[in-house]
mmCIF file of C-alpha atoms in Angstrom:
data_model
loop_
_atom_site.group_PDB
_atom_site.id
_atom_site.type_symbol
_atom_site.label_atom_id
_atom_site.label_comp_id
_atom_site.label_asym_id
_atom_site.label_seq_id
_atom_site.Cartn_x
_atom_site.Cartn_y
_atom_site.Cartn_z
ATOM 1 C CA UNK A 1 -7.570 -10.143 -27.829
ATOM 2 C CA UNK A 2 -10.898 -9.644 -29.992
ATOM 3 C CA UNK A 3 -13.211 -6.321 -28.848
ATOM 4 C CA UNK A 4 -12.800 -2.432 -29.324
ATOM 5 C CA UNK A 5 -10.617 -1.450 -26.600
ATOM 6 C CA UNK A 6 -10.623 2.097 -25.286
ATOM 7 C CA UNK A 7 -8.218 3.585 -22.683
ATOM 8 C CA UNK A 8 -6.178 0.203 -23.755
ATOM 9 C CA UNK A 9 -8.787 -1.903 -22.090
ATOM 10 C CA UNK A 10 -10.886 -4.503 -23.688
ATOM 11 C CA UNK A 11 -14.978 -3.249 -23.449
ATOM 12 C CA UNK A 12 -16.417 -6.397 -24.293
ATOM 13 C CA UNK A 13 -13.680 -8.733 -22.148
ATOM 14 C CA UNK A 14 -14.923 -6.094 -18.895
ATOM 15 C CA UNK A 15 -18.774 -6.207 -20.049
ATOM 16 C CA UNK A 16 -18.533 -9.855 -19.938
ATOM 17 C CA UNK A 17 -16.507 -10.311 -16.345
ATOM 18 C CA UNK A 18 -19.686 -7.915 -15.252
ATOM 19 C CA UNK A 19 -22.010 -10.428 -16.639
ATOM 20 C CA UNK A 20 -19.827 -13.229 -15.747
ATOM 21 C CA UNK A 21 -20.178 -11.936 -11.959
ATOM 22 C CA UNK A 22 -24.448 -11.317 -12.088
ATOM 23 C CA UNK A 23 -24.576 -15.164 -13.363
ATOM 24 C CA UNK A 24 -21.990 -16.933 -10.706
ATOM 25 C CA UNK A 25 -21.428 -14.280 -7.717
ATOM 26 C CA UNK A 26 -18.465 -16.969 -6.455
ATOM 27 C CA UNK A 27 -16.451 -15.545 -9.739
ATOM 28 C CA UNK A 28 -15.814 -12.263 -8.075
ATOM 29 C CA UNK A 29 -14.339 -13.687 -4.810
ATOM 30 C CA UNK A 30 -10.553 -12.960 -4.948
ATOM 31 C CA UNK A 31 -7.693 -13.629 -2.480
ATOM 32 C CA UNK A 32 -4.589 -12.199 -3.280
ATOM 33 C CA UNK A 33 -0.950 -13.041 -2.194
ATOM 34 C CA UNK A 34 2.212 -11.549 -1.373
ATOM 35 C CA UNK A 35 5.582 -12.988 0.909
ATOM 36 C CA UNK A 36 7.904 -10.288 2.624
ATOM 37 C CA UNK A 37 11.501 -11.477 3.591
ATOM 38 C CA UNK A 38 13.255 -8.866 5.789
ATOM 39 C CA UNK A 39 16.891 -8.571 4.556
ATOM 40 C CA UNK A 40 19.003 -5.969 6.483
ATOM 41 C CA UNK A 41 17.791 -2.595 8.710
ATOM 42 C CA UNK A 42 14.593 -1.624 7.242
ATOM 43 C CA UNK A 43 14.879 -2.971 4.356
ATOM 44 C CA UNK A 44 12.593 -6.224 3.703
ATOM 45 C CA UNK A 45 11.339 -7.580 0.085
ATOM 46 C CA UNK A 46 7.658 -8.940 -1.037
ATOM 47 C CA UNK A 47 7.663 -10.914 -3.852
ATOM 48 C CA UNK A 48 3.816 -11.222 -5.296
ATOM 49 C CA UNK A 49 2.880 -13.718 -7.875
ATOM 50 C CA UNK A 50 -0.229 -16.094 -7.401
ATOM 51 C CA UNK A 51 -3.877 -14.996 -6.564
ATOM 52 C CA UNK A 52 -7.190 -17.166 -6.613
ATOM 53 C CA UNK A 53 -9.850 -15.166 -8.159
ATOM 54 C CA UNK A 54 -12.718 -15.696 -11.206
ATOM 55 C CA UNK A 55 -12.500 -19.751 -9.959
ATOM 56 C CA UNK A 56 -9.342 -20.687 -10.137
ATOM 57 C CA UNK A 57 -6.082 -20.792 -8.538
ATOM 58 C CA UNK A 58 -4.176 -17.314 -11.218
ATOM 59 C CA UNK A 59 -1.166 -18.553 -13.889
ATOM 60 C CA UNK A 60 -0.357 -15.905 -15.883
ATOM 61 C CA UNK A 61 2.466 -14.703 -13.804
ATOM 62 C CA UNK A 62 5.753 -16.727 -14.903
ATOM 63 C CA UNK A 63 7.623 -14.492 -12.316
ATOM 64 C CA UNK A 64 7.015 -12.766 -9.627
ATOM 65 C CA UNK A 65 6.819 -9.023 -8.768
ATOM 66 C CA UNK A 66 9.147 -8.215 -6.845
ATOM 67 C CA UNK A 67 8.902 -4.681 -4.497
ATOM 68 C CA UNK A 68 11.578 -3.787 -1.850
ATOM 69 C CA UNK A 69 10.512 -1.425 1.078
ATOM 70 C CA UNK A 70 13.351 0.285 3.153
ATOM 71 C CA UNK A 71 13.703 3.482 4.734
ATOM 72 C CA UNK A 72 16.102 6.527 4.151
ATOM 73 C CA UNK A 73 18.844 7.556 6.728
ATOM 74 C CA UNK A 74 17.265 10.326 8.421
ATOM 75 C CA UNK A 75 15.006 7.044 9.366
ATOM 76 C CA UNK A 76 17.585 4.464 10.332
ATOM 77 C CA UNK A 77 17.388 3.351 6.606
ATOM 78 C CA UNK A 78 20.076 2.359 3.305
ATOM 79 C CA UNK A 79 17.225 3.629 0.874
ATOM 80 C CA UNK A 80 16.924 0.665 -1.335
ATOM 81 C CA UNK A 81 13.299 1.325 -1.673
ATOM 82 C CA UNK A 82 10.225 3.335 -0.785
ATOM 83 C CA UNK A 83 9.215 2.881 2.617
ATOM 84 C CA UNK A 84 5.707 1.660 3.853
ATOM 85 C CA UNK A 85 3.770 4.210 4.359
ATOM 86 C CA UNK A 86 5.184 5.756 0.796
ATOM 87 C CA UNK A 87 3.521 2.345 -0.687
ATOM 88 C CA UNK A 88 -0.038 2.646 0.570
ATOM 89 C CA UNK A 89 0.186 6.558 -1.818
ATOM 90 C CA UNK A 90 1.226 4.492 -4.240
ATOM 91 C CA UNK A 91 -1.368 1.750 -4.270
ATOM 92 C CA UNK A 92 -4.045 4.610 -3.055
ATOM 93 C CA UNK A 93 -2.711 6.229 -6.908
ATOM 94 C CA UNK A 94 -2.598 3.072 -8.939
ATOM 95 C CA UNK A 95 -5.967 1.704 -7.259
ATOM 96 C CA UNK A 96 -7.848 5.001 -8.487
ATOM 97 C CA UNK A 97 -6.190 4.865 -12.023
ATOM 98 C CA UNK A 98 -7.554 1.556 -12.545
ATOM 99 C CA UNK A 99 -11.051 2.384 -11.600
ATOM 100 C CA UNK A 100 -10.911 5.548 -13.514
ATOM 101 C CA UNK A 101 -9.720 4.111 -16.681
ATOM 102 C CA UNK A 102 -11.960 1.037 -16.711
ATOM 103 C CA UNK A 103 -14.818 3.290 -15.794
ATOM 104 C CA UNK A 104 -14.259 5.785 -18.778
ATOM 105 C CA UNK A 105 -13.989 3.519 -20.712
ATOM 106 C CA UNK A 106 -17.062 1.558 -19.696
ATOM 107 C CA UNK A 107 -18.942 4.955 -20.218
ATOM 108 C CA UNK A 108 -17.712 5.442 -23.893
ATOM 109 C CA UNK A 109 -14.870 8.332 -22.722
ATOM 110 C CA UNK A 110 -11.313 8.418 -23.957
ATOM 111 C CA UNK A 111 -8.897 9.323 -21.598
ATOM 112 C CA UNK A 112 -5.750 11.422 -23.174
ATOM 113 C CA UNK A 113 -3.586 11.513 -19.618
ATOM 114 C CA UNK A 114 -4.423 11.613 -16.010
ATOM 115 C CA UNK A 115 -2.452 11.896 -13.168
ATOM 116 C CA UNK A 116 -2.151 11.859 -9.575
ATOM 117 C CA UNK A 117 -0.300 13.792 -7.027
ATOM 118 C CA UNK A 118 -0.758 12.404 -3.002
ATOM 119 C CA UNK A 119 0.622 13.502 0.181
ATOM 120 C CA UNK A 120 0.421 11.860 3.577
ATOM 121 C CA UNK A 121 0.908 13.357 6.937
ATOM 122 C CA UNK A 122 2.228 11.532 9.731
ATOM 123 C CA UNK A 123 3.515 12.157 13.178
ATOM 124 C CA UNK A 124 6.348 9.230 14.442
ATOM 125 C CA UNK A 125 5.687 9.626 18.183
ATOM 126 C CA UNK A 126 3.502 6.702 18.083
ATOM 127 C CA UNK A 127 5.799 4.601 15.977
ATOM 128 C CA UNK A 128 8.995 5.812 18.479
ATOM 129 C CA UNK A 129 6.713 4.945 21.653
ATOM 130 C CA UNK A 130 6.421 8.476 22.983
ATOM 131 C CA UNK A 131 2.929 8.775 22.549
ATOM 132 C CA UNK A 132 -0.452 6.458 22.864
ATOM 133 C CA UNK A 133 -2.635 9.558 21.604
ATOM 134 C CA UNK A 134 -1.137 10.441 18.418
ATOM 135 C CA UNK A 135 -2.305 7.502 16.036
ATOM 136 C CA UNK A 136 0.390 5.819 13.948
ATOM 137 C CA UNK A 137 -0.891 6.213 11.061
ATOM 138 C CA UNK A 138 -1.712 9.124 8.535
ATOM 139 C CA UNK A 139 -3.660 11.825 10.201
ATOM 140 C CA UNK A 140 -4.803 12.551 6.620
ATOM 141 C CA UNK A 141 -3.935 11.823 2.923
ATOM 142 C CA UNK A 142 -4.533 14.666 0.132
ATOM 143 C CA UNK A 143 -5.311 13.374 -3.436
ATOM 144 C CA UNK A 144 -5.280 15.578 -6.378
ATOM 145 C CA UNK A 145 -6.472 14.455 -9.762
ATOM 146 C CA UNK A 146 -5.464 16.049 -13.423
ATOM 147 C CA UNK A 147 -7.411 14.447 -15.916
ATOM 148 C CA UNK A 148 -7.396 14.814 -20.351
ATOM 149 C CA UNK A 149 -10.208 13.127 -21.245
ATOM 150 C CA UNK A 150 -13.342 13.720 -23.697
ATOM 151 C CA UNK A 151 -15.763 14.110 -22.135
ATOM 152 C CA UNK A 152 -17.135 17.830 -20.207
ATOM 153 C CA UNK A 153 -16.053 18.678 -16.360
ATOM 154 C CA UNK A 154 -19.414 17.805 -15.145
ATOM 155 C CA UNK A 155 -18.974 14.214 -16.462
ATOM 156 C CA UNK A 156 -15.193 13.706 -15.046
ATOM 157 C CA UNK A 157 -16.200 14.971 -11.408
ATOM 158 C CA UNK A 158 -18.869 12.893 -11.069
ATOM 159 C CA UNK A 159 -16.810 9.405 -12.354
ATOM 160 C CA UNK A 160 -14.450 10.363 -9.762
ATOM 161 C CA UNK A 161 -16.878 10.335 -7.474
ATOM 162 C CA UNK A 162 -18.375 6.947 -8.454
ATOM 163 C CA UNK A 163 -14.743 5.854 -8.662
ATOM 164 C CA UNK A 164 -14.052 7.066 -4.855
ATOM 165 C CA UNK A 165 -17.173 4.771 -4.074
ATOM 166 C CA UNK A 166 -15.899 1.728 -5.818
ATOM 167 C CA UNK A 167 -11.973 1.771 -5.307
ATOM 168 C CA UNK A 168 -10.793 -1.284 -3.166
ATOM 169 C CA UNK A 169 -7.849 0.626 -1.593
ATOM 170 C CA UNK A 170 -9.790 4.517 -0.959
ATOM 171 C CA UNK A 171 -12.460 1.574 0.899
ATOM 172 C CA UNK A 172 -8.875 -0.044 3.094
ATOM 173 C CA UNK A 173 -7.743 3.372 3.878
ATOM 174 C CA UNK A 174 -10.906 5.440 4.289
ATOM 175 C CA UNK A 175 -12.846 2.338 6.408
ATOM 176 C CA UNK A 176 -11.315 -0.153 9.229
ATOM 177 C CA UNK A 177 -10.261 -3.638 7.999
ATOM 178 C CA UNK A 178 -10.012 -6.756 10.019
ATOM 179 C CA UNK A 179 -6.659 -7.760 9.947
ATOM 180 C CA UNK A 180 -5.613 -10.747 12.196
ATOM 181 C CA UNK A 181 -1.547 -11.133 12.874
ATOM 182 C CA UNK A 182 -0.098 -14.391 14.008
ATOM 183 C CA UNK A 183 3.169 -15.778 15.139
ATOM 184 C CA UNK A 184 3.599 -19.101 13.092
ATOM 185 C CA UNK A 185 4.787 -21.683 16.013
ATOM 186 C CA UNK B 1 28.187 5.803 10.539
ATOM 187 C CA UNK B 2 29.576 5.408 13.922
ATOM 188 C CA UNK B 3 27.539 3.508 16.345
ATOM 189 C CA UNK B 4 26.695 -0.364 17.464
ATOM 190 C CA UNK B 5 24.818 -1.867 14.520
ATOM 191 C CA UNK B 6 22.059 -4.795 15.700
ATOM 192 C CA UNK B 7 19.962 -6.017 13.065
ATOM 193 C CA UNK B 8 21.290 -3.587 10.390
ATOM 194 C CA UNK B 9 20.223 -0.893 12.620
ATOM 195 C CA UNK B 10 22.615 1.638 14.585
ATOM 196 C CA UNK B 11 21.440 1.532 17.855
ATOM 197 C CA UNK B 12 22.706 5.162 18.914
ATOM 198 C CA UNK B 13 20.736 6.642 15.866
ATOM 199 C CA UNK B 14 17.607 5.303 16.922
ATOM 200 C CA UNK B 15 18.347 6.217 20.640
ATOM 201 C CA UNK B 16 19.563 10.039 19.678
ATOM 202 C CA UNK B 17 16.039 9.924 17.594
ATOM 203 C CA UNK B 18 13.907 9.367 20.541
ATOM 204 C CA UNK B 19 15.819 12.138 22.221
ATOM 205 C CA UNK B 20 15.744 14.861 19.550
ATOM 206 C CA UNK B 21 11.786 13.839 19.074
ATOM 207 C CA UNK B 22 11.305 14.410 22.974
ATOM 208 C CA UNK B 23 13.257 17.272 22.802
ATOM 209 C CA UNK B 24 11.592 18.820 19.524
ATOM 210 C CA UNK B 25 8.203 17.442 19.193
ATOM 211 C CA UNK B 26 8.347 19.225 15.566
ATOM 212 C CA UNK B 27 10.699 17.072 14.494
ATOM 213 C CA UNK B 28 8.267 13.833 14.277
ATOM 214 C CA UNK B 29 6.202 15.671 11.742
ATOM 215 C CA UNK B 30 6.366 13.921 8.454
ATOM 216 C CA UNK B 31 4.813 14.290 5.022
ATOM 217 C CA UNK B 32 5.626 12.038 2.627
ATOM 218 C CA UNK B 33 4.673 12.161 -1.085
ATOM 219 C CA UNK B 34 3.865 10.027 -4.491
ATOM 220 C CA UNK B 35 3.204 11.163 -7.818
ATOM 221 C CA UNK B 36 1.404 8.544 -10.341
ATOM 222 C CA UNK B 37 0.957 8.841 -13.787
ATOM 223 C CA UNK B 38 -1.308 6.342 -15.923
ATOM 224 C CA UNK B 39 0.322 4.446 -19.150
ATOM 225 C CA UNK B 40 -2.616 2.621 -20.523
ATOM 226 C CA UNK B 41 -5.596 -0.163 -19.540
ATOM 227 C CA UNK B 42 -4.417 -0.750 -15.642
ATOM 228 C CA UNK B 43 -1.257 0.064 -15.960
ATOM 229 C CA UNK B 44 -0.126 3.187 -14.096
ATOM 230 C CA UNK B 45 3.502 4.280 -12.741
ATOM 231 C CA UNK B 46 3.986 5.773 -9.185
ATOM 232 C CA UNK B 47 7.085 8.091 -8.508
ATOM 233 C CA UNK B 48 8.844 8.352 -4.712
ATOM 234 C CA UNK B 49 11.394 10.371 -3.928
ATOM 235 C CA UNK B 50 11.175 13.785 -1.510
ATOM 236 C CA UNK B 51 9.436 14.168 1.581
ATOM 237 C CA UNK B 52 9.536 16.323 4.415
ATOM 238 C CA UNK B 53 10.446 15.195 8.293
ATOM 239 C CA UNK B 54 12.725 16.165 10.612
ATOM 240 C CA UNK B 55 11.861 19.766 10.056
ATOM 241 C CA UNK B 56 13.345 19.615 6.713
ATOM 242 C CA UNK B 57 12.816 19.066 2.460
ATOM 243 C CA UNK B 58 14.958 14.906 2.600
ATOM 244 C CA UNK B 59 17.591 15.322 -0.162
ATOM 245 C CA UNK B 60 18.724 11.663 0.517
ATOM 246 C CA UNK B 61 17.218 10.222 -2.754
ATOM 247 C CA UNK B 62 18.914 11.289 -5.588
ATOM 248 C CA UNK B 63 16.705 9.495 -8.434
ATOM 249 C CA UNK B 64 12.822 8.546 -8.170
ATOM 250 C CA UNK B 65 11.747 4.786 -7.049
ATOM 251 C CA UNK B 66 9.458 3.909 -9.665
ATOM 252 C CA UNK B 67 6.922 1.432 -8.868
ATOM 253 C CA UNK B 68 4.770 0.031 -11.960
ATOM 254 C CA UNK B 69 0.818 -1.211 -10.963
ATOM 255 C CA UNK B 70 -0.940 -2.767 -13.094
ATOM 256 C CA UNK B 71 -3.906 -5.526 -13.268
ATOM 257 C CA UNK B 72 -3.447 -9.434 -14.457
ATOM 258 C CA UNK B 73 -5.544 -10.641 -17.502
ATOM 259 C CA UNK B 74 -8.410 -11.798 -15.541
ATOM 260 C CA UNK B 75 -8.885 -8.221 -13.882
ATOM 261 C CA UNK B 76 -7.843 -6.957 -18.025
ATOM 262 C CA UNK B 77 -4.468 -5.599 -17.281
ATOM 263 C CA UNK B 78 -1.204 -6.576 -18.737
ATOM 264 C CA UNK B 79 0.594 -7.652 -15.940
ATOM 265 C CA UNK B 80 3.110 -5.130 -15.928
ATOM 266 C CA UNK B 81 3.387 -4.582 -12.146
ATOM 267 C CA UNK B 82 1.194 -5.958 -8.501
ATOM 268 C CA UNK B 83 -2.197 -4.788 -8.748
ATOM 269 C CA UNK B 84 -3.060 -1.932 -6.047
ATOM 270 C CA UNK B 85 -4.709 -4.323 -3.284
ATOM 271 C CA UNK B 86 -1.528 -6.574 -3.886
ATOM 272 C CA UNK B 87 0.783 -3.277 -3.208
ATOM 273 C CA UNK B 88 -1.563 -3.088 -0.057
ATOM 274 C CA UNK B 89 -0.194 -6.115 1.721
ATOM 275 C CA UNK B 90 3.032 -5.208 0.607
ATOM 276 C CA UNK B 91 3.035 -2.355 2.477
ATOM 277 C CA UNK B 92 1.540 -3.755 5.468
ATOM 278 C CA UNK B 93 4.416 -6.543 5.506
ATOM 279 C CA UNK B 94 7.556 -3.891 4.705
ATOM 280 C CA UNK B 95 5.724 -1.752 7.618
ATOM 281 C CA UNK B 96 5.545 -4.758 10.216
ATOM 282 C CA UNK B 97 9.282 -5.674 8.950
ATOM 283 C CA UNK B 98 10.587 -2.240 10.274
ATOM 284 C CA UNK B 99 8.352 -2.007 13.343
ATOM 285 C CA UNK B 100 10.057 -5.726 14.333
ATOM 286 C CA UNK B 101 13.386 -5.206 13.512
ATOM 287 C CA UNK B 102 13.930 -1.958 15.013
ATOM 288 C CA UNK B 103 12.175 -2.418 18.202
ATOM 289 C CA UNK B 104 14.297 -5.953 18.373
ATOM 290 C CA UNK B 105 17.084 -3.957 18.160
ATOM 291 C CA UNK B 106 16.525 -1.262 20.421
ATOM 292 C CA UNK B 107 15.725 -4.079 22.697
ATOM 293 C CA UNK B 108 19.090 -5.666 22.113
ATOM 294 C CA UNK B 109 17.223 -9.174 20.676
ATOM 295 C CA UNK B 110 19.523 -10.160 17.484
ATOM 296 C CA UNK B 111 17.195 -11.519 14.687
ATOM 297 C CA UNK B 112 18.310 -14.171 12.359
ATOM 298 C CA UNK B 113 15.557 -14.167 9.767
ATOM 299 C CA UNK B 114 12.084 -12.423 9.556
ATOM 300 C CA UNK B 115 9.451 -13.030 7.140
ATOM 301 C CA UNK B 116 5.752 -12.795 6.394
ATOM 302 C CA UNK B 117 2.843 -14.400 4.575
ATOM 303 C CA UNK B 118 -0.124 -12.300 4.162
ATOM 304 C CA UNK B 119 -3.533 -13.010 1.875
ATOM 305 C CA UNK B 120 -6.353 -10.731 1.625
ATOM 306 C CA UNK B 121 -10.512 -11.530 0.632
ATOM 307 C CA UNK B 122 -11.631 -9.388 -1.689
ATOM 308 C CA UNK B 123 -14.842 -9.483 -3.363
ATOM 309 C CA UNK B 124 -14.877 -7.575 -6.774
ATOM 310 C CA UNK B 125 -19.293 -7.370 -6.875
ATOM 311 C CA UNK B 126 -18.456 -3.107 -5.708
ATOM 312 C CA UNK B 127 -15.857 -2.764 -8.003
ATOM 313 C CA UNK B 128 -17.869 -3.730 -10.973
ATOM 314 C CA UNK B 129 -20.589 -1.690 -9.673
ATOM 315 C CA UNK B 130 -23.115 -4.403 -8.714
ATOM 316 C CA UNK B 131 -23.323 -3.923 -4.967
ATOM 317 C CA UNK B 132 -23.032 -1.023 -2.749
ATOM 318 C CA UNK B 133 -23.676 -3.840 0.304
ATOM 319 C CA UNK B 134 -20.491 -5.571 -0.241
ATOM 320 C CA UNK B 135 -17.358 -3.271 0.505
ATOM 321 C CA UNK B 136 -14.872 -2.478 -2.347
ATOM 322 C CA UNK B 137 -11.945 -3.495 -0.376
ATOM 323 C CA UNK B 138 -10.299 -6.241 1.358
ATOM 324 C CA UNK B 139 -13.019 -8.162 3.988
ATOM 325 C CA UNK B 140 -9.943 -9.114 5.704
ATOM 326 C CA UNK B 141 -6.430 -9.944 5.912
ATOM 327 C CA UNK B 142 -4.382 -12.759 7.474
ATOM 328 C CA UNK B 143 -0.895 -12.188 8.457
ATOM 329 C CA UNK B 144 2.048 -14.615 9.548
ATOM 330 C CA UNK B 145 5.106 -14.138 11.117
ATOM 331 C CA UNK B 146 7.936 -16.035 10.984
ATOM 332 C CA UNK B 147 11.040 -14.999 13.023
ATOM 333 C CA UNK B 148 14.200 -16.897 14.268
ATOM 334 C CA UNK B 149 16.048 -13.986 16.767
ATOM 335 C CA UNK B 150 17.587 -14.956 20.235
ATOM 336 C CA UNK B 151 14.986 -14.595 22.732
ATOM 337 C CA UNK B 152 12.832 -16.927 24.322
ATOM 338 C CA UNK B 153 9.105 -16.999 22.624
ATOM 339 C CA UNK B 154 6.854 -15.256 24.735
ATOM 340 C CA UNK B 155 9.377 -11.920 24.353
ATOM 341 C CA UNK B 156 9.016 -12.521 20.381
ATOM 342 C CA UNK B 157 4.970 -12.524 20.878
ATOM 343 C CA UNK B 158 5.115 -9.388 23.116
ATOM 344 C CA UNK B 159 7.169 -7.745 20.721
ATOM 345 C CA UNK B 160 4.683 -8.797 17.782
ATOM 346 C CA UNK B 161 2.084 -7.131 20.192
ATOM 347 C CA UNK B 162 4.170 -3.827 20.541
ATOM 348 C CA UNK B 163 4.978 -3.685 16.707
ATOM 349 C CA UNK B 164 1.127 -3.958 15.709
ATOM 350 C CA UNK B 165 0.316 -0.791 18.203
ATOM 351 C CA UNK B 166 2.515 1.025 16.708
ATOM 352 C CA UNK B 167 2.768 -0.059 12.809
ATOM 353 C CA UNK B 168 1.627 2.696 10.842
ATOM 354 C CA UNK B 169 0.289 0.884 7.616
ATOM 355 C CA UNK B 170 -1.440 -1.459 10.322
ATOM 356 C CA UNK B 171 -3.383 1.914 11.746
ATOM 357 C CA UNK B 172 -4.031 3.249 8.578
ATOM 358 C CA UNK B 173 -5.637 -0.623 7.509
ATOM 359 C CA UNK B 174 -7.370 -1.728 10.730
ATOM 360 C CA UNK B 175 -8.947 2.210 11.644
ATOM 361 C CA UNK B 176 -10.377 5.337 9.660
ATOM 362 C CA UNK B 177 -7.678 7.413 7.834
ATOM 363 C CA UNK B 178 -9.525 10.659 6.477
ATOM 364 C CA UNK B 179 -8.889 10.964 2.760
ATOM 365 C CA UNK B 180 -9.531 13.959 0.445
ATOM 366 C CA UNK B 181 -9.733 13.958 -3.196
ATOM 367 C CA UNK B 182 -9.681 16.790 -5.303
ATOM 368 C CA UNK B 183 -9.906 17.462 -9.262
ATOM 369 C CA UNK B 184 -7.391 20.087 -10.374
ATOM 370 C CA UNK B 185 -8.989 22.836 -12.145
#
């Protein structure tokens, strides 16, 4: 690929998607995939591959990703992967690497290493059935950023707080999404 | 384990978990954990392994799952791993797999197969800092079930209803989860 890249991503390849974008809006619609099989107990496995996105229909996957959820026993589970609720911390992580990296490197700084550690609390009584008033769902998530980069603290805090603004997943978590659920017939 | 298995699930566990949660409120008090590091461009690596719940450290996982994330081509990644709104649905889907198939079997309805098809619209104008109108993250996402399990239809719908009150992933998708990040000093 031809352009400086910094932070191992091409400058000029994300300076033209930008420009790409402000001269055909449709280029930044995206709809992405994935397929779940359950297999045994809580274990199930999603197999992503294809996505439409910049105008076309994505082919640069010859296989697809493949990412097993299950539980552990003190959960009913066999362990043969992270569970659920472990997988939104890890897209919350790799969604916020992505726009801090790009963004660096969009702004001219190198990043040396950066890292994230998350935690999630969350209550099962909903999830059992003995409760309607405890939510599901994390009551809260804790992120904790440790960042090597080039650039003085001032600068660092405040891309992390233009990449909070921008980050797809912080926006799913932090904000309610529509999501409708049907039984095929 | 001792017990009646249906689905891949023992029955008694799930029944003595109700119990020890009614009887211990404490003991539905979970905090689960990820650590991510980045690697270069998109690419970033998440590691699972302890949590606390059950009013213990878990010790069940003796090695890390490692989950790779990274971004195709088009979005200037390498394709090393689903992207983080990819690992989204993923979630969502390994989340409604464990709601269905343990409620089925608490329920005593045997299920045969069990799988989902999920896409997400995501419009990348935020990302690419060119709109602070258009949200970062997913606009929506469709979901389909497909289940074969012994019980007549409308019992499969009303369990579809159950699972979704009580999905945790779904919560933390469809309403507010409060998030907190923080730069290590």
């Amino acid at each position: 690929m031809a352009g400086k890249q910094l932070n191992g991503v091409n400058v000029q390849q994300l300076v033209d998607t930008v420009n790409a974008v402000k001269a055909d809006p449709d280029i930044a619609r995206f709809r992405f995939r994935a397929e779940t099989d359950w297999i045994e107990g809580g274990h199930s496995r999603t197999k992503i591959q294809g996505f439409y996105g910049a105008g076309q229909e994505d082919a640069s996957r010859t296989k697809p990703f493949i990412i097993d959820g299950d539980e552990p026993p003190v959960l009913l589970g066999g362990n043969a992967g992270a569970n659920a609720v472990e997988a939104v911390l890890h897209a919350l992580a790799s969604c916020l690497a992505v726009g801090f990296v790009y963004n660096a490197a969009a702004r001219g700084i190198r990043v040396e290493n950066l890292g994230f550690r998350l935690e999630g609390d969350l209550d099962l009584h909903a999830f059992l059935g003995l409760s309607d008033r405890i939510r599901p769902g994390y009551q809260n998530i804790k992120v904790t950023y440790r960042v090597k980069a080039d650039a003085p603290r001032e600068q660092i805090v405040e891309l992390c707080d233009y990449v909070q603004k921008t980050s797809p997943v912080l926006d799913i978590i932090r904000n309610p999404v529509p999501v409708t659920v049907a039984l095929e017939s």
